[in-house]
XYZ file of C-alpha atoms in Angstrom:
349
model
C -5.069 10.741 21.942
C -2.524 7.285 23.502
C 0.860 7.155 23.556
C 2.922 4.415 22.265
C 6.303 2.561 21.615
C 5.359 1.414 18.151
C 2.594 2.733 15.655
C 1.748 2.067 11.994
C 1.815 3.838 8.300
C 1.459 7.928 8.681
C 4.217 9.399 11.104
C 6.051 12.369 11.263
C 9.952 12.610 12.452
C 10.179 15.728 13.927
C 12.758 17.739 11.791
C 14.255 20.058 13.785
C 18.047 20.416 14.394
C 18.899 16.565 15.964
C 21.514 17.479 17.984
C 20.859 17.328 21.873
C 17.878 14.984 21.585
C 17.499 11.680 23.154
C 15.966 9.865 20.648
C 17.267 10.277 17.094
C 16.440 7.206 15.492
C 13.279 5.315 15.956
C 12.610 1.479 15.940
C 9.035 -0.437 15.453
C 8.696 -2.938 17.358
C 8.954 -6.610 16.138
C 5.794 -7.833 17.603
C 2.573 -8.548 15.764
C 0.352 -5.441 17.265
C -3.347 -4.925 16.266
C -4.055 -1.637 14.797
C -6.677 -0.632 17.343
C -9.483 1.846 16.816
C -9.433 1.490 12.927
C -10.194 -2.113 13.075
C -14.307 -2.771 13.399
C -15.830 -5.835 14.118
C -16.785 -6.469 10.663
C -13.698 -7.938 7.770
C -10.765 -4.939 7.741
C -7.705 -5.591 5.555
C -6.211 -5.128 2.026
C -4.725 -1.612 3.622
C -2.273 0.581 1.878
C -0.821 4.235 2.187
C 1.140 5.926 -0.704
C 3.517 7.224 2.224
C 4.702 7.152 5.760
C 3.612 10.939 6.902
C 2.350 12.636 8.924
C -1.078 13.109 7.936
C -2.528 11.213 4.887
C -5.627 8.974 4.227
C -4.923 5.309 4.783
C -6.951 3.090 2.296
C -8.237 -0.291 2.819
C -10.832 -2.616 2.131
C -13.906 -3.399 4.272
C -17.252 -4.738 4.745
C -18.539 -2.734 7.802
C -20.782 0.004 5.426
C -22.951 -3.037 4.486
C -22.735 -5.112 7.863
C -20.560 -7.899 6.475
C -21.943 -8.492 2.928
C -19.898 -6.671 0.211
C -16.582 -5.204 0.582
C -16.307 -1.083 -0.242
C -12.631 1.418 -0.304
C -12.702 2.904 2.889
C -9.981 5.639 4.402
C -9.496 6.695 7.668
C -7.849 10.529 8.378
C -4.899 9.629 10.747
C -1.986 11.616 12.433
C 1.012 9.896 14.006
C 4.046 11.833 15.445
C 6.911 10.679 17.231
C 8.660 12.678 19.785
C 12.873 12.713 19.812
C 12.377 13.735 23.301
C 10.254 10.997 24.404
C 10.971 8.516 22.416
C 7.302 7.842 21.999
C 4.864 7.778 18.840
C 1.446 9.228 19.505
C -1.525 8.092 16.943
C -5.006 9.762 16.798
C -7.912 10.398 14.396
C -8.070 13.845 13.446
C -11.556 14.043 11.811
C -10.907 18.080 11.919
C -8.728 17.767 9.213
C -10.064 18.028 6.083
C -6.747 18.514 3.672
C -7.597 15.243 2.134
C -11.225 15.543 2.057
C -11.279 15.911 -1.642
C -10.049 12.304 -1.877
C -13.044 10.950 -0.797
C -15.199 11.562 -3.585
C -12.909 9.160 -5.521
C -14.001 6.244 -3.251
C -17.779 7.155 -3.704
C -16.870 6.930 -7.267
C -15.358 3.345 -6.838
C -17.662 1.803 -3.891
C -20.543 -0.057 -5.682
C -22.731 -2.875 -4.638
C -20.169 -5.527 -5.547
C -16.741 -6.054 -3.470
C -13.821 -3.765 -4.462
C -10.464 -4.976 -2.928
C -6.847 -4.371 -2.655
C -6.784 -0.600 -3.298
C -2.912 0.536 -4.046
C -2.569 4.325 -3.699
C 0.292 6.675 -4.940
C 0.834 10.175 -5.163
C 3.501 12.040 -6.662
C 3.451 15.993 -8.280
C 4.995 16.748 -11.803
C 5.797 20.217 -12.954
C 4.006 21.123 -16.019
C 5.544 24.512 -16.740
C 7.340 27.163 -14.425
C 3.966 28.517 -13.104
C 1.950 25.143 -12.233
C 2.495 22.382 -10.060
C 0.112 19.174 -10.599
C -0.367 16.995 -8.052
C -1.815 13.353 -8.913
C -3.337 11.067 -6.085
C -3.911 7.463 -7.916
C -5.667 4.046 -6.649
C -5.559 1.339 -8.502
C -7.780 -1.640 -7.151
C -10.038 -4.983 -7.995
C -13.588 -4.907 -8.673
C -16.314 -7.693 -9.218
C -18.740 -5.707 -10.497
C -18.284 -7.440 -14.528
C -19.139 -10.861 -12.981
C -14.944 -11.741 -12.299
C -12.256 -9.535 -10.374
C -11.238 -6.780 -13.047
C -8.284 -4.546 -12.092
C -9.306 -0.860 -12.175
C -8.030 2.663 -11.342
C -9.219 5.987 -10.526
C -7.162 9.545 -10.255
C -7.452 13.410 -9.262
C -5.372 15.844 -9.744
C -4.532 19.501 -8.080
C -2.747 22.102 -10.286
C -1.961 24.921 -8.359
C -0.773 27.891 -9.782
C -0.693 31.151 -7.944
C -3.071 31.442 -5.637
C -5.221 28.949 -7.683
C -6.350 25.372 -7.196
C -8.233 23.609 -9.483
C -9.450 19.686 -8.512
C -10.669 17.064 -10.942
C -11.233 13.594 -10.255
C -11.628 11.430 -13.415
C -13.857 8.378 -13.477
C -12.987 4.784 -12.936
C -11.098 2.711 -15.719
C -10.027 -0.323 -16.598
C -6.556 -1.732 -16.773
C -7.696 -3.595 -20.017
C -4.258 -4.992 -20.801
C -3.910 -6.708 -17.134
C -7.378 -7.972 -17.313
C -8.906 -11.254 -18.930
C -12.478 -13.694 -18.095
C -10.300 -14.960 -14.915
C -9.795 -13.383 -12.016
C -7.266 -10.243 -11.899
C -6.309 -8.281 -8.489
C -3.914 -6.623 -5.941
C -1.926 -4.639 -8.296
C 1.269 -2.674 -7.143
C 4.439 -0.940 -9.000
C 8.188 -2.457 -8.791
C 11.572 -1.147 -9.624
C 14.712 -1.980 -8.487
C 15.265 1.606 -6.968
C 11.372 2.350 -6.956
C 10.577 2.973 -3.092
C 7.108 4.144 -1.643
C 8.888 7.481 -0.164
C 8.782 9.098 2.962
C 8.667 12.652 1.730
C 6.606 15.022 -1.149
C 8.908 13.828 -3.769
C 8.584 14.903 -7.505
C 10.333 11.976 -9.644
C 10.371 8.552 -7.654
C 7.895 7.367 -10.173
C 10.301 7.582 -13.131
C 11.696 4.274 -11.208
C 8.805 1.888 -12.063
C 9.891 -1.008 -14.151
C 6.997 -3.134 -13.786
C 3.224 -4.163 -12.734
C 2.621 -7.103 -10.792
C -0.150 -8.407 -9.904
C -2.359 -12.016 -9.253
C -4.394 -13.579 -11.457
C -6.265 -17.631 -11.648
C -6.237 -17.665 -15.158
C -4.216 -21.124 -15.277
C -6.025 -22.274 -12.480
C -4.519 -21.688 -8.828
C -4.007 -18.098 -8.297
C 0.376 -17.123 -9.524
C 1.330 -13.777 -9.059
C 2.129 -11.855 -12.939
C 4.732 -9.302 -14.118
C 4.646 -6.545 -17.233
C 7.069 -4.708 -17.852
C 6.827 -1.454 -18.467
C 8.805 1.966 -19.400
C 8.197 5.001 -17.167
C 8.672 8.497 -17.721
C 6.904 9.576 -14.321
C 3.448 9.796 -16.427
C 1.991 7.186 -14.246
C -1.337 7.410 -16.046
C 0.189 6.630 -19.287
C 1.729 3.173 -18.002
C -2.247 2.438 -17.419
C -3.410 3.388 -20.422
C -0.292 2.216 -23.150
C -0.837 2.415 -26.883
C -0.193 -1.043 -27.047
C -0.613 -4.274 -24.910
C 1.678 -5.562 -22.725
C 2.289 -9.231 -22.292
C 2.081 -10.291 -18.708
C 4.428 -13.174 -17.550
C 4.617 -15.311 -14.897
C 6.873 -14.929 -11.949
C 9.130 -16.848 -10.505
C 8.557 -17.175 -7.039
C 4.600 -18.576 -7.951
C 4.214 -22.416 -6.503
C 1.702 -24.828 -7.070
C -0.725 -23.484 -4.534
C -2.250 -19.852 -4.573
C 0.487 -17.201 -4.466
C -1.408 -13.799 -4.404
C -1.157 -10.128 -2.687
C 2.116 -8.901 -4.521
C 3.744 -5.873 -3.356
C 7.480 -4.792 -3.873
C 9.709 -1.706 -1.863
C 12.738 -1.146 -3.837
C 13.904 -4.802 -4.423
C 11.651 -6.455 -1.786
C 8.735 -8.080 -2.458
C 6.273 -9.644 -0.043
C 3.090 -11.385 -0.489
C 0.860 -14.168 0.233
C 0.608 -17.963 -0.062
C -1.073 -21.060 1.436
C 1.955 -23.153 -0.413
C 3.102 -26.517 2.067
C 5.197 -25.860 4.685
C 3.890 -22.988 6.214
C 2.186 -22.440 9.836
C -1.349 -22.939 8.693
C -3.717 -21.096 6.253
C -2.109 -18.213 3.812
C 1.030 -17.048 5.272
C 3.946 -13.946 4.660
C 6.735 -14.674 2.002
C 9.441 -12.572 1.339
C 11.916 -12.746 -2.080
C 14.703 -10.373 -2.728
C 15.742 -9.001 -6.558
C 19.259 -9.895 -7.216
C 21.158 -10.506 -9.970
C 18.378 -10.197 -12.246
C 16.223 -12.495 -10.888
C 14.048 -13.616 -7.709
C 15.318 -15.098 -5.069
C 13.637 -17.976 -3.575
C 10.063 -16.809 -1.241
C 10.998 -17.356 2.645
C 8.617 -17.474 4.659
C 8.252 -14.493 7.490
C 8.366 -16.813 10.161
C 6.188 -18.351 13.288
C 6.376 -14.660 14.504
C 4.510 -12.954 12.071
C 2.592 -16.053 10.553
C -0.097 -17.843 12.399
C -2.203 -21.086 12.082
C -4.530 -18.492 10.683
C -4.304 -16.521 7.454
C -2.308 -13.390 7.020
C -3.097 -11.755 3.922
C -1.999 -8.565 1.643
C 1.404 -7.632 3.149
C 2.909 -3.981 2.485
C 6.227 -2.912 3.875
C 6.987 0.952 4.337
C 10.037 2.784 5.421
C 10.927 5.946 7.076
C 14.570 7.596 7.061
C 14.493 7.943 10.701
C 14.005 4.870 11.854
C 16.467 1.489 12.057
C 13.754 -1.085 10.496
C 10.806 -0.766 8.215
C 7.337 -1.378 9.170
C 4.964 -4.750 7.381
C 1.539 -4.279 7.481
C -0.728 -6.965 6.725
C -4.837 -8.435 7.930
C -5.358 -11.727 9.662
C -8.227 -13.719 10.992
C -6.157 -14.592 13.754
C -7.678 -14.627 17.254
C -7.703 -11.339 19.541
C -8.871 -9.224 17.074
C -12.223 -7.039 16.835
C -13.680 -9.841 14.306
C -13.118 -11.135 10.929
C -9.579 -9.822 9.221
C -8.258 -7.260 11.277
C -5.497 -5.143 10.301
C -1.885 -5.728 11.774
C 1.983 -4.470 11.863
C 5.359 -5.050 13.418
C 8.636 -4.270 12.600
C 11.088 -6.028 10.447
C 14.866 -5.802 9.594
C 15.655 -3.788 6.622
C 18.527 -6.269 5.892
C 16.306 -9.541 5.187
C 18.297 -11.712 3.161
């Protein structure tokens, strides 16, 4: 275990009474930092996690299992702990923690000899009746097992009733209304009040308003938006009775615009449009007055002359800024694309 002043994604802020603690508020350092032990000598990118929380699986794509050939979706069981006494964060792997071992068969079900990219994970609970709790783990991703990339999903359900727990993992399915004869990748949900939660909440999925993704159906890659109506049943959104019509997002350019990810009114994505620092850069836009603001580059403190890819943002209520996670093939990593993180202002304008 090692102590860090900043660490990404899965963390626990101790919930004891804050009075008397020296460090009540955490801060993610704003220097770009390699994700360390999670990375390999191969390409590791496209990370996501459904929560900024104490223990959960970090999902990402990697070609480590095939020694640099096809990409799989893999998971790392990490723990992170913030000390309000010392003002430090600790990170470590916990192979002995088996709380989320039930998710590994999901990875086994989606991985093939082809490429699986861009996982998007979501966990939520519902109450079917006064005696049961239903916990759903959803993962959306893209696979080129059919030739071009199509967007699929898989989910598991844990039913708790008294002392009985029943786990069921469903087979992967296509999100048919998103896919075409071109390449579709990097699905994500958007809602003006839809934020990736920092605790186990029940009804935040009711705030989903759109599905975002990217496609090269008209030549270069563009970001598309599909309006949906949610009642909290996310699986129902992905299997509608009537198809939805995707529309091109206003943030697009004449270059490749990819990997959208939304957290509340903040949209982040990657683009190789002119005016960047080289290769693919990370951009952001805010939803204001019924539309997206003109995209802005995150700047040279985050972007490099190499490729920055698939940004994801997370917030935690005991921190005064947000966490931006992404992948890059910049020098200084372990090899190929590595996973990185940095702190960003929550009041981006």
